[in-house]
CSV table of C-alpha atoms in Angstrom, one decimal:
chain,number,residue,atom,x,y,z
A,182,UNK,CA,144.2,128.8,114.0
A,183,UNK,CA,141.7,127.3,116.4
A,184,UNK,CA,143.3,125.9,119.5
A,185,UNK,CA,142.5,122.4,120.7
A,186,UNK,CA,144.1,120.1,123.2
A,187,UNK,CA,146.8,117.7,122.2
A,188,UNK,CA,145.0,114.9,124.0
A,189,UNK,CA,141.2,114.8,123.4
A,190,UNK,CA,138.7,113.2,125.8
A,191,UNK,CA,138.2,109.4,125.3
A,192,UNK,CA,136.1,108.9,122.2
A,193,UNK,CA,136.3,112.5,121.1
A,194,UNK,CA,136.7,113.8,117.6
A,195,UNK,CA,138.9,116.9,117.4
A,196,UNK,CA,137.1,120.1,116.6
A,197,UNK,CA,137.4,121.5,113.1
A,198,UNK,CA,140.7,123.3,112.6
A,199,UNK,CA,140.4,126.7,110.8
A,200,UNK,CA,143.5,128.5,109.9
A,201,UNK,CA,144.1,132.3,110.2
A,202,UNK,CA,142.5,132.9,106.8
A,203,UNK,CA,139.4,130.9,107.6
A,204,UNK,CA,140.4,127.8,105.7
A,205,UNK,CA,139.5,124.3,106.9
A,206,UNK,CA,142.8,122.6,107.7
A,207,UNK,CA,144.2,119.5,109.3
A,208,UNK,CA,147.4,117.8,110.4
A,209,UNK,CA,149.0,115.6,107.7
A,210,UNK,CA,151.9,113.2,108.3
A,211,UNK,CA,152.8,112.3,104.7
A,212,UNK,CA,151.6,111.4,101.3
A,213,UNK,CA,152.3,108.3,99.2
A,214,UNK,CA,151.7,107.8,95.5
A,215,UNK,CA,151.5,104.3,94.0
A,216,UNK,CA,150.5,102.2,97.0
A,217,UNK,CA,149.1,98.8,96.0
A,218,UNK,CA,148.1,97.7,99.5
A,219,UNK,CA,145.6,100.4,100.6
A,220,UNK,CA,142.6,99.7,98.5
A,221,UNK,CA,142.0,98.5,95.0
A,222,UNK,CA,144.5,99.4,92.3
A,223,UNK,CA,147.1,102.0,92.7
A,224,UNK,CA,146.4,104.5,95.4
A,225,UNK,CA,147.3,108.0,96.4
A,226,UNK,CA,147.4,107.8,100.2
A,227,UNK,CA,147.1,110.7,102.6
A,228,UNK,CA,148.4,109.7,106.1
A,229,UNK,CA,147.0,112.1,108.7
A,230,UNK,CA,148.3,112.5,112.2
A,231,UNK,CA,146.6,111.8,115.5
A,232,UNK,CA,145.5,108.5,117.0
A,233,UNK,CA,143.9,107.6,120.4
A,234,UNK,CA,145.1,104.0,120.2
A,235,UNK,CA,148.4,102.8,121.5
A,236,UNK,CA,148.7,99.5,119.6
A,237,UNK,CA,151.8,97.5,120.7
A,238,UNK,CA,152.7,96.7,117.1
A,239,UNK,CA,152.1,100.2,115.7
A,240,UNK,CA,154.7,100.8,112.9
A,241,UNK,CA,153.9,104.6,112.7
A,242,UNK,CA,154.1,105.8,116.3
A,243,UNK,CA,155.2,109.2,115.0
A,244,UNK,CA,151.6,109.7,113.9
A,245,UNK,CA,150.1,109.3,117.4
A,246,UNK,CA,150.4,113.0,118.3
A,247,UNK,CA,148.2,115.1,116.0
A,248,UNK,CA,150.3,118.2,116.2
A,249,UNK,CA,153.5,116.3,115.1
A,250,UNK,CA,152.0,116.5,111.6
A,251,UNK,CA,152.1,119.4,109.2
A,252,UNK,CA,149.1,121.7,109.2
A,253,UNK,CA,147.7,121.8,105.7
A,254,UNK,CA,144.5,123.2,104.2
A,255,UNK,CA,142.1,121.0,102.3
A,256,UNK,CA,143.0,122.8,99.1
A,257,UNK,CA,146.7,122.0,99.6
A,258,UNK,CA,146.0,118.3,100.0
A,259,UNK,CA,143.8,118.3,96.9
A,260,UNK,CA,146.6,120.0,95.0
A,261,UNK,CA,149.0,117.2,96.0
A,262,UNK,CA,146.5,114.6,94.8
A,263,UNK,CA,145.3,116.5,91.6
A,264,UNK,CA,148.6,115.9,89.9
A,265,UNK,CA,147.8,112.2,89.7
A,266,UNK,CA,144.0,112.4,89.4
A,267,UNK,CA,143.7,111.5,85.7
A,268,UNK,CA,145.8,108.3,86.3
A,269,UNK,CA,144.0,107.5,89.6
A,270,UNK,CA,140.6,107.8,88.0
A,271,UNK,CA,141.1,104.6,86.0
A,272,UNK,CA,144.0,102.9,88.0
A,273,UNK,CA,143.0,103.2,91.6
A,274,UNK,CA,141.9,106.1,93.8
A,275,UNK,CA,142.4,108.0,97.0
A,276,UNK,CA,142.9,106.4,100.4
A,277,UNK,CA,143.0,108.3,103.7
A,278,UNK,CA,144.9,106.5,106.5
A,279,UNK,CA,146.8,107.5,109.6
A,280,UNK,CA,147.1,107.6,112.5
A,281,UNK,CA,143.3,107.5,112.8
A,282,UNK,CA,141.6,109.7,110.2
A,283,UNK,CA,138.3,110.0,112.1
A,284,UNK,CA,140.0,112.1,114.7
A,285,UNK,CA,140.0,114.9,112.1
A,286,UNK,CA,136.5,114.0,110.7
A,287,UNK,CA,135.6,117.4,109.2
A,288,UNK,CA,139.0,117.7,107.4
A,289,UNK,CA,138.9,114.3,105.8
A,290,UNK,CA,135.2,114.6,104.9
A,291,UNK,CA,135.9,117.6,102.8
A,292,UNK,CA,138.8,115.9,101.1
A,293,UNK,CA,136.7,112.9,100.2
A,294,UNK,CA,133.9,115.2,99.0
A,295,UNK,CA,136.2,117.0,96.6
A,296,UNK,CA,137.9,113.9,95.4
A,297,UNK,CA,134.6,112.3,94.6
A,298,UNK,CA,132.7,115.2,93.2
A,299,UNK,CA,135.4,117.2,91.5
A,300,UNK,CA,137.7,114.4,90.4
A,301,UNK,CA,135.4,111.3,90.3
A,302,UNK,CA,137.9,109.2,92.3
A,303,UNK,CA,137.3,105.9,94.1
A,304,UNK,CA,137.7,106.7,97.8
A,305,UNK,CA,138.7,104.5,100.7
A,306,UNK,CA,139.0,105.1,104.5
A,307,UNK,CA,141.4,103.2,106.6
A,308,UNK,CA,140.1,103.2,110.2
A,309,UNK,CA,139.5,101.1,113.3
A,310,UNK,CA,136.0,102.8,113.7
A,311,UNK,CA,136.4,103.7,117.3
A,312,UNK,CA,135.0,107.2,116.8
A,313,UNK,CA,132.4,106.4,114.2
A,314,UNK,CA,129.4,106.5,116.6
A,315,UNK,CA,129.8,110.3,116.6
A,316,UNK,CA,129.1,110.5,112.9
A,317,UNK,CA,125.8,110.2,111.0
A,318,UNK,CA,125.4,107.6,108.2
A,319,UNK,CA,125.5,110.5,105.7
A,320,UNK,CA,129.1,111.2,106.7
A,321,UNK,CA,130.1,108.1,104.7
A,322,UNK,CA,128.3,108.9,101.5
A,323,UNK,CA,131.5,109.9,99.7
A,324,UNK,CA,133.5,106.9,100.9
A,325,UNK,CA,133.3,103.9,98.6
A,326,UNK,CA,135.3,101.4,100.7
A,327,UNK,CA,136.2,101.1,104.4
A,328,UNK,CA,139.4,99.3,105.3
A,329,UNK,CA,138.3,98.3,108.8
A,330,UNK,CA,141.0,97.2,111.2
A,331,UNK,CA,139.7,94.7,113.7
A,332,UNK,CA,142.7,94.0,115.8
A,333,UNK,CA,141.3,91.2,118.0
A,334,UNK,CA,137.9,89.6,118.8
A,335,UNK,CA,138.5,89.0,122.5
A,336,UNK,CA,137.6,92.2,124.4
A,337,UNK,CA,140.2,91.8,127.2
A,338,UNK,CA,143.0,90.9,124.7
A,339,UNK,CA,141.9,93.8,122.5
A,340,UNK,CA,142.2,96.2,125.4
A,341,UNK,CA,145.7,94.9,126.3
A,342,UNK,CA,146.8,95.2,122.7
A,343,UNK,CA,145.4,98.6,121.8
A,344,UNK,CA,144.5,100.4,125.1
A,345,UNK,CA,140.9,100.9,123.9
A,346,UNK,CA,137.7,98.9,124.1
A,347,UNK,CA,136.6,96.6,121.3
A,348,UNK,CA,132.9,97.2,121.2
A,349,UNK,CA,132.8,100.4,119.2
A,350,UNK,CA,134.7,98.7,116.4
A,351,UNK,CA,132.3,95.8,116.3
A,352,UNK,CA,129.3,98.2,116.4
A,353,UNK,CA,130.7,100.1,113.5
A,354,UNK,CA,131.2,96.9,111.5
A,355,UNK,CA,127.6,96.0,112.0
A,356,UNK,CA,126.5,99.5,111.0
A,357,UNK,CA,128.5,99.4,107.8
A,358,UNK,CA,126.9,96.1,107.0
A,359,UNK,CA,123.4,97.5,107.6
A,360,UNK,CA,124.3,100.5,105.3
A,361,UNK,CA,125.5,98.2,102.6
A,362,UNK,CA,128.9,99.8,102.6
A,363,UNK,CA,131.8,97.8,101.1
A,364,UNK,CA,134.5,96.7,103.5
A,365,UNK,CA,137.8,95.0,103.6
A,366,UNK,CA,138.7,93.7,107.1
A,367,UNK,CA,142.3,94.0,108.1
A,368,UNK,CA,143.8,91.8,110.7
A,369,UNK,CA,147.4,92.0,111.9
A,370,UNK,CA,148.8,88.6,112.6
A,371,UNK,CA,151.1,88.8,115.7
A,372,UNK,CA,152.5,85.5,116.9
A,373,UNK,CA,151.6,85.0,120.6
A,374,UNK,CA,149.0,87.9,120.5
A,375,UNK,CA,146.6,87.4,117.6
A,376,UNK,CA,147.2,83.9,116.4
A,377,UNK,CA,145.1,81.8,118.9
A,378,UNK,CA,143.0,79.3,116.9
A,379,UNK,CA,139.8,79.9,118.9
A,380,UNK,CA,140.2,83.7,118.7
A,381,UNK,CA,140.6,83.5,114.9
A,382,UNK,CA,137.6,81.2,114.7
A,383,UNK,CA,135.4,83.7,116.6
A,384,UNK,CA,136.6,86.6,114.5
A,385,UNK,CA,135.9,84.7,111.3
A,386,UNK,CA,132.4,83.8,112.6
A,387,UNK,CA,131.7,87.4,113.3
A,388,UNK,CA,132.9,88.7,109.9
A,389,UNK,CA,130.8,86.0,108.2
A,390,UNK,CA,127.7,87.7,109.6
A,391,UNK,CA,128.5,91.0,107.8
A,392,UNK,CA,127.3,92.1,104.4
A,393,UNK,CA,129.6,93.9,102.1
A,394,UNK,CA,132.9,92.3,103.1
A,395,UNK,CA,135.0,92.0,100.0
A,396,UNK,CA,137.8,90.2,101.7
A,397,UNK,CA,139.9,89.7,104.8
A,398,UNK,CA,143.5,90.9,104.6
A,399,UNK,CA,145.8,89.1,107.0
A,400,UNK,CA,148.8,91.4,107.5
A,401,UNK,CA,151.9,89.7,108.9
A,402,UNK,CA,153.5,91.5,111.9
A,403,UNK,CA,156.8,93.2,111.2
A,404,UNK,CA,159.3,95.3,113.1
A,405,UNK,CA,159.8,98.2,110.7
A,406,UNK,CA,158.5,100.6,113.3
A,407,UNK,CA,160.8,99.5,116.2
A,408,UNK,CA,163.4,102.1,115.5
A,409,UNK,CA,160.8,104.8,115.5
A,410,UNK,CA,159.6,103.7,119.0
A,411,UNK,CA,163.1,104.0,120.3
A,412,UNK,CA,163.7,107.4,118.7
A,413,UNK,CA,160.6,108.7,120.3
A,414,UNK,CA,161.6,107.4,123.7
A,415,UNK,CA,158.8,104.8,123.9
A,416,UNK,CA,159.3,101.3,125.2
A,417,UNK,CA,158.8,98.7,122.4
A,418,UNK,CA,157.2,95.7,124.0
A,419,UNK,CA,157.5,93.3,121.0
A,420,UNK,CA,161.3,93.1,120.7
A,421,UNK,CA,161.3,89.3,121.1
A,422,UNK,CA,158.3,88.6,118.8
A,423,UNK,CA,159.2,87.2,115.4
A,424,UNK,CA,157.3,87.6,112.1
A,425,UNK,CA,154.8,84.9,111.5
A,426,UNK,CA,155.9,81.8,109.7
A,427,UNK,CA,154.5,80.8,106.3
A,428,UNK,CA,152.8,77.9,107.9
A,429,UNK,CA,151.1,80.1,110.6
A,430,UNK,CA,150.0,82.7,107.9
A,431,UNK,CA,148.5,79.9,105.8
A,432,UNK,CA,146.6,78.4,108.8
A,433,UNK,CA,145.0,81.7,109.7
A,434,UNK,CA,144.1,82.5,106.1
A,435,UNK,CA,142.6,79.1,105.7
A,436,UNK,CA,140.5,79.6,108.9
A,437,UNK,CA,138.9,82.6,107.4
A,438,UNK,CA,138.4,80.9,104.1
A,439,UNK,CA,136.7,77.9,105.8
A,440,UNK,CA,133.9,80.4,106.8
A,441,UNK,CA,133.2,81.3,103.2
A,442,UNK,CA,135.3,84.5,103.3
A,443,UNK,CA,137.8,85.6,100.7
A,444,UNK,CA,141.1,86.0,102.5
A,445,UNK,CA,144.7,86.8,101.5
């Protein structure tokens, strides 16, 4: 297996991982069959390991370190998916999530290629787009839909929330728009962090300038990952934050809708 560092330089995509038999491989956290929240219809979801972000509300901190995942060949991943392919072809498709999938760009590109060309599946990529500038437009040819996480619209607040700069994500959104690629924008609603009226307005105004946005998905903050943080020995900073009220959720959704966007 090729050796590469656990922590890559800022903005770096991990080099392709080749196992001892010369097979393209990657680190996978888990699979899920039947997800209804990771793209249209019922999805087979591949959760890969590795993420450069340190989002305060991350509910899968066990995916942060790439090598905490299980090393698998592309063929092994396709075998896991193939069992459901005939159903997925008409009921949904394949989604690759994480972690941050683009950290293992070569690995997931081959999975998407085979899913599209050998199984005719609808494909979706769940990403925050931070690494996309390293990839040519053609990289996204076999991806039908991008689930783009825009975690905040204020650059300073974004940095405090995620530990990374905002601009690469906004640049990627504009690039997808220019490419005519379909998008669903994901926004995690965290009381006291991402619920400011003016911030939501600015984000809605930005999204309204993009082509190809099918809808904005407002995802209520939850604490299902808190125990994982503690088990990993990480400090969980949002212990005192509550899930958003129905009223707050409605207000934010209505703000997006007031800009002509479909939001839910």
